[in-house]
Amino acid sequence: MNGAGWLADTRDSYDTVAASYAELVRDLLVDAPHERAALALFAELVLTAGGGPVADIGCGPGRVTAHLHRHGLDTFGIDLSPGMIEVARRDHPHLRFEVGSMTDLALADASVAGVIAWYSLIHIPDDEIGRVFAHFRRVLRPGGPLLLGFHVGDGSRLKTEGYGGHPMKVHVHRRRPAQMAAWLRAAGFAVEAETVVTSPESRLGGILFARRHPLDE
């Protein structure tokens, strides 16, 4: 997969399914107590450190952005798909959403108090993960927390249809927590906690907390 090709396929696929995807995932957290607990802990970590803007990267229709806002965070969302951003702005007009790519974040250095990527790394190829994590570290303030949600497993598959039967062309990558943690450490993060859960969010989901080192320059 060349860089432009997989990004374009991902963007176009989620533009196509944006409305149906938003309806299907809208209430997933209602029956996902472990994920809600992780999100609440993330909010507590940000607020305890003094608060500040929090970037939900790969925000989709903005449901997690809004959930964290209800926990008191100053959240905003970024997504590759203009269609997803249109839905997010429609459903959550009081919040800020922007079109952008996690492979080239248009955020200033050390400008956010927290970063979350909630099941949004699943289409990023292995050879791009290091660049994505380098951007996460760059935009985080020293000591700022990072929360990741991802599908656990091995290998990748091509998804050609989804979310209401619409055509898609995206590769879905499943990873082991140990591999994700190793990539994070290589990018300069301190990994603090990890767990694996089963819920409506994922048949087997990984949740990982990390932090940019407090003494980083």
CSV table of C-alpha atoms in Angstrom, one decimal:
chain,number,residue,atom,x,y,z
A,1,MET,CA,0.0,0.0,0.0
A,2,ASN,CA,1.4,3.3,-0.9
A,3,GLY,CA,0.9,6.2,1.4
A,4,ALA,CA,-1.5,8.2,-0.8
A,5,GLY,CA,-3.4,5.1,-1.7
A,6,TRP,CA,-4.4,3.8,1.7
A,7,LEU,CA,-5.1,7.3,3.1
A,8,ALA,CA,-7.4,8.1,0.1
A,9,ASP,CA,-9.1,4.7,0.4
A,10,THR,CA,-9.7,5.2,4.1
A,11,ARG,CA,-11.0,8.8,3.6
A,12,ASP,CA,-13.3,7.8,0.8
A,13,SER,CA,-14.6,4.7,2.6
A,14,TYR,CA,-15.6,6.6,5.7
A,15,ASP,CA,-17.1,9.4,3.7
A,16,THR,CA,-19.4,6.8,2.2
A,17,VAL,CA,-20.5,5.2,5.5
A,18,ALA,CA,-20.4,8.3,7.7
A,19,ALA,CA,-24.2,8.6,8.4
A,20,SER,CA,-24.8,4.8,8.9
A,21,TYR,CA,-21.6,4.4,10.9
A,22,ALA,CA,-22.7,7.2,13.3
A,23,GLU,CA,-26.1,5.5,13.9
A,24,LEU,CA,-24.5,2.1,14.5
A,25,VAL,CA,-21.9,3.2,17.1
A,26,ARG,CA,-23.9,6.0,18.8
A,27,ASP,CA,-24.7,4.1,21.9
A,28,LEU,CA,-22.0,1.5,22.1
A,29,LEU,CA,-20.5,2.9,25.3
A,30,VAL,CA,-23.8,2.3,27.1
A,31,ASP,CA,-23.1,-1.4,27.4
A,32,ALA,CA,-19.3,-1.0,27.7
A,33,PRO,CA,-18.5,-0.3,31.4
A,34,HIS,CA,-14.8,-1.1,31.1
A,35,GLU,CA,-14.3,1.3,28.3
A,36,ARG,CA,-16.3,4.0,30.1
A,37,ALA,CA,-14.1,3.4,33.2
A,38,ALA,CA,-11.0,3.9,31.0
A,39,LEU,CA,-12.4,7.1,29.5
A,40,ALA,CA,-13.2,8.4,33.0
A,41,LEU,CA,-9.7,7.6,34.2
A,42,PHE,CA,-8.2,9.4,31.2
A,43,ALA,CA,-10.3,12.4,32.0
A,44,GLU,CA,-9.2,12.3,35.6
A,45,LEU,CA,-5.6,12.1,34.6
A,46,VAL,CA,-5.9,15.2,32.4
A,47,LEU,CA,-7.8,17.2,34.9
A,48,THR,CA,-5.5,16.3,37.8
A,49,ALA,CA,-2.6,17.6,35.8
A,50,GLY,CA,-4.3,20.9,35.3
A,51,GLY,CA,-6.5,20.4,32.3
A,52,GLY,CA,-6.2,21.9,28.9
A,53,PRO,CA,-7.2,21.0,25.3
A,54,VAL,CA,-7.5,17.3,24.5
A,55,ALA,CA,-7.3,16.0,21.0
A,56,ASP,CA,-9.6,13.0,19.9
A,57,ILE,CA,-7.6,11.9,16.9
A,58,GLY,CA,-9.6,9.8,14.4
A,59,CYS,CA,-12.8,11.0,16.1
A,60,GLY,CA,-15.3,9.8,13.6
A,61,PRO,CA,-18.8,11.1,14.3
A,62,GLY,CA,-17.5,12.6,17.6
A,63,ARG,CA,-19.3,10.4,20.2
A,64,VAL,CA,-16.1,9.9,22.3
A,65,THR,CA,-15.2,13.6,21.9
A,66,ALA,CA,-18.6,14.5,23.4
A,67,HIS,CA,-18.4,11.8,26.1
A,68,LEU,CA,-15.1,13.2,27.3
A,69,HIS,CA,-16.5,16.7,27.2
A,70,ARG,CA,-19.3,15.6,29.6
A,71,HIS,CA,-16.5,14.5,31.9
A,72,GLY,CA,-15.2,18.0,32.0
A,73,LEU,CA,-12.5,18.0,29.3
A,74,ASP,CA,-11.9,20.7,26.7
A,75,THR,CA,-12.1,18.2,23.8
A,76,PHE,CA,-11.9,18.7,20.1
A,77,GLY,CA,-11.9,16.1,17.3
A,78,ILE,CA,-9.8,15.5,14.2
A,79,ASP,CA,-10.7,13.0,11.5
A,80,LEU,CA,-9.4,12.2,8.0
A,81,SER,CA,-13.0,11.9,6.6
A,82,PRO,CA,-14.8,15.2,5.8
A,83,GLY,CA,-18.0,13.2,5.8
A,84,MET,CA,-17.4,12.1,9.4
A,85,ILE,CA,-16.5,15.7,10.4
A,86,GLU,CA,-19.8,16.9,8.9
A,87,VAL,CA,-21.8,14.4,11.0
A,88,ALA,CA,-19.8,15.2,14.1
A,89,ARG,CA,-20.5,19.0,13.7
A,90,ARG,CA,-24.2,18.2,13.1
A,91,ASP,CA,-24.5,16.0,16.2
A,92,HIS,CA,-22.3,18.0,18.5
A,93,PRO,CA,-22.5,21.7,17.3
A,94,HIS,CA,-21.0,22.9,20.6
A,95,LEU,CA,-17.7,21.2,20.0
A,96,ARG,CA,-14.8,21.8,17.6
A,97,PHE,CA,-14.1,19.3,14.8
A,98,GLU,CA,-11.4,19.6,12.1
A,99,VAL,CA,-10.4,17.5,9.0
A,100,GLY,CA,-6.9,16.2,9.4
A,101,SER,CA,-4.6,13.2,9.3
A,102,MET,CA,-2.9,11.6,12.2
A,103,THR,CA,0.1,11.0,9.9
A,104,ASP,CA,0.6,14.7,9.6
A,105,LEU,CA,-1.0,16.5,12.6
A,106,ALA,CA,-1.5,20.2,12.0
A,107,LEU,CA,-1.1,21.0,15.8
A,108,ALA,CA,1.6,23.0,17.5
A,109,ASP,CA,4.3,21.3,19.5
A,110,ALA,CA,3.2,20.6,23.2
A,111,SER,CA,-0.1,22.2,22.5
A,112,VAL,CA,-2.5,19.6,24.0
A,113,ALA,CA,-3.0,18.3,27.5
A,114,GLY,CA,-4.1,14.8,26.3
A,115,VAL,CA,-4.4,12.7,23.2
A,116,ILE,CA,-6.9,9.9,22.6
A,117,ALA,CA,-7.0,7.5,19.6
A,118,TRP,CA,-10.1,5.3,20.2
A,119,TYR,CA,-10.0,2.4,17.8
A,120,SER,CA,-8.8,4.8,15.1
A,121,LEU,CA,-5.3,3.3,14.6
A,122,ILE,CA,-6.8,0.1,13.1
A,123,HIS,CA,-6.3,1.3,9.5
A,124,ILE,CA,-2.7,2.6,9.9
A,125,PRO,CA,-0.1,0.3,8.3
A,126,ASP,CA,2.7,-1.0,10.6
A,127,ASP,CA,5.3,1.1,8.8
A,128,GLU,CA,3.3,4.3,9.5
A,129,ILE,CA,2.7,3.7,13.2
A,130,GLY,CA,6.1,5.2,14.3
A,131,ARG,CA,5.3,8.4,12.4
A,132,VAL,CA,1.9,8.6,14.0
A,133,PHE,CA,3.2,8.1,17.5
A,134,ALA,CA,6.0,10.7,16.9
A,135,HIS,CA,3.2,13.2,16.1
A,136,PHE,CA,1.3,12.2,19.2
A,137,ARG,CA,4.4,12.8,21.4
A,138,ARG,CA,5.2,16.1,19.6
A,139,VAL,CA,1.8,17.7,20.2
A,140,LEU,CA,1.5,16.4,23.8
A,141,ARG,CA,2.7,18.5,26.7
A,142,PRO,CA,5.4,16.9,28.7
A,143,GLY,CA,3.7,14.6,31.2
A,144,GLY,CA,0.5,14.5,29.1
A,145,PRO,CA,-1.5,11.2,29.0
A,146,LEU,CA,-2.3,9.2,25.9
A,147,LEU,CA,-5.1,6.7,25.7
A,148,LEU,CA,-5.3,4.1,22.9
A,149,GLY,CA,-8.1,1.7,22.0
A,150,PHE,CA,-7.4,-1.0,19.4
A,151,HIS,CA,-8.4,-4.4,18.2
A,152,VAL,CA,-6.3,-7.2,19.6
A,153,GLY,CA,-5.0,-10.0,17.4
A,154,ASP,CA,-2.7,-10.8,14.6
A,155,GLY,CA,-2.6,-9.9,10.9
A,156,SER,CA,-4.8,-7.7,8.7
A,157,ARG,CA,-7.8,-8.2,6.5
A,158,LEU,CA,-9.3,-6.1,3.7
A,159,LYS,CA,-12.7,-4.8,4.5
A,160,THR,CA,-14.8,-4.3,1.4
A,161,GLU,CA,-18.3,-3.8,2.9
A,162,GLY,CA,-19.6,-2.4,6.2
A,163,TYR,CA,-21.9,-0.3,8.3
A,164,GLY,CA,-25.2,-0.7,6.5
A,165,GLY,CA,-23.8,-2.7,3.5
A,166,HIS,CA,-21.9,0.2,2.0
A,167,PRO,CA,-18.8,-0.5,-0.1
A,168,MET,CA,-15.5,0.1,1.6
A,169,LYS,CA,-11.8,-0.4,0.9
A,170,VAL,CA,-9.8,-0.4,4.1
A,171,HIS,CA,-7.3,-2.8,5.7
A,172,VAL,CA,-8.2,-3.6,9.3
A,173,HIS,CA,-5.0,-4.2,11.4
A,174,ARG,CA,-5.1,-6.2,14.7
A,175,ARG,CA,-2.2,-5.8,17.1
A,176,ARG,CA,-1.0,-7.3,20.3
A,177,PRO,CA,-0.7,-5.0,23.3
A,178,ALA,CA,3.0,-5.9,23.7
A,179,GLN,CA,3.7,-4.7,20.1
A,180,MET,CA,1.8,-1.5,20.7
A,181,ALA,CA,3.6,-0.8,23.9
A,182,ALA,CA,7.0,-1.5,22.2
A,183,TRP,CA,6.1,1.0,19.4
A,184,LEU,CA,5.1,3.6,22.0
A,185,ARG,CA,8.4,3.2,24.0
A,186,ALA,CA,10.4,3.5,20.8
A,187,ALA,CA,8.5,6.8,20.2
A,188,GLY,CA,9.5,8.2,23.6
A,189,PHE,CA,6.4,7.3,25.7
A,190,ALA,CA,6.3,5.8,29.2
A,191,VAL,CA,3.7,3.0,29.1
A,192,GLU,CA,1.7,2.9,32.3
A,193,ALA,CA,-1.1,0.4,32.0
A,194,GLU,CA,-2.8,-2.0,29.6
A,195,THR,CA,-5.7,-4.3,29.6
A,196,VAL,CA,-7.8,-6.4,27.2
A,197,VAL,CA,-11.6,-6.4,27.2
A,198,THR,CA,-14.6,-7.8,25.3
A,199,SER,CA,-17.5,-5.5,24.7
A,200,PRO,CA,-19.7,-4.0,22.0
A,201,GLU,CA,-16.7,-1.8,21.2
A,202,SER,CA,-14.6,-4.8,20.1
A,203,ARG,CA,-14.8,-8.5,20.3
A,204,LEU,CA,-11.3,-8.4,21.8
A,205,GLY,CA,-10.1,-4.8,22.5
A,206,GLY,CA,-6.9,-3.5,23.9
A,207,ILE,CA,-6.8,-0.4,26.1
A,208,LEU,CA,-3.4,1.2,26.7
A,209,PHE,CA,-2.4,4.2,28.8
A,210,ALA,CA,0.9,6.0,28.2
A,211,ARG,CA,2.4,9.3,28.9
A,212,ARG,CA,4.9,11.7,27.4
A,213,HIS,CA,7.9,11.8,29.8
A,214,PRO,CA,7.4,14.8,32.2
A,215,LEU,CA,11.0,15.9,31.7
A,216,ASP,CA,11.0,15.9,27.9
A,217,GLU,CA,12.1,19.0,26.2
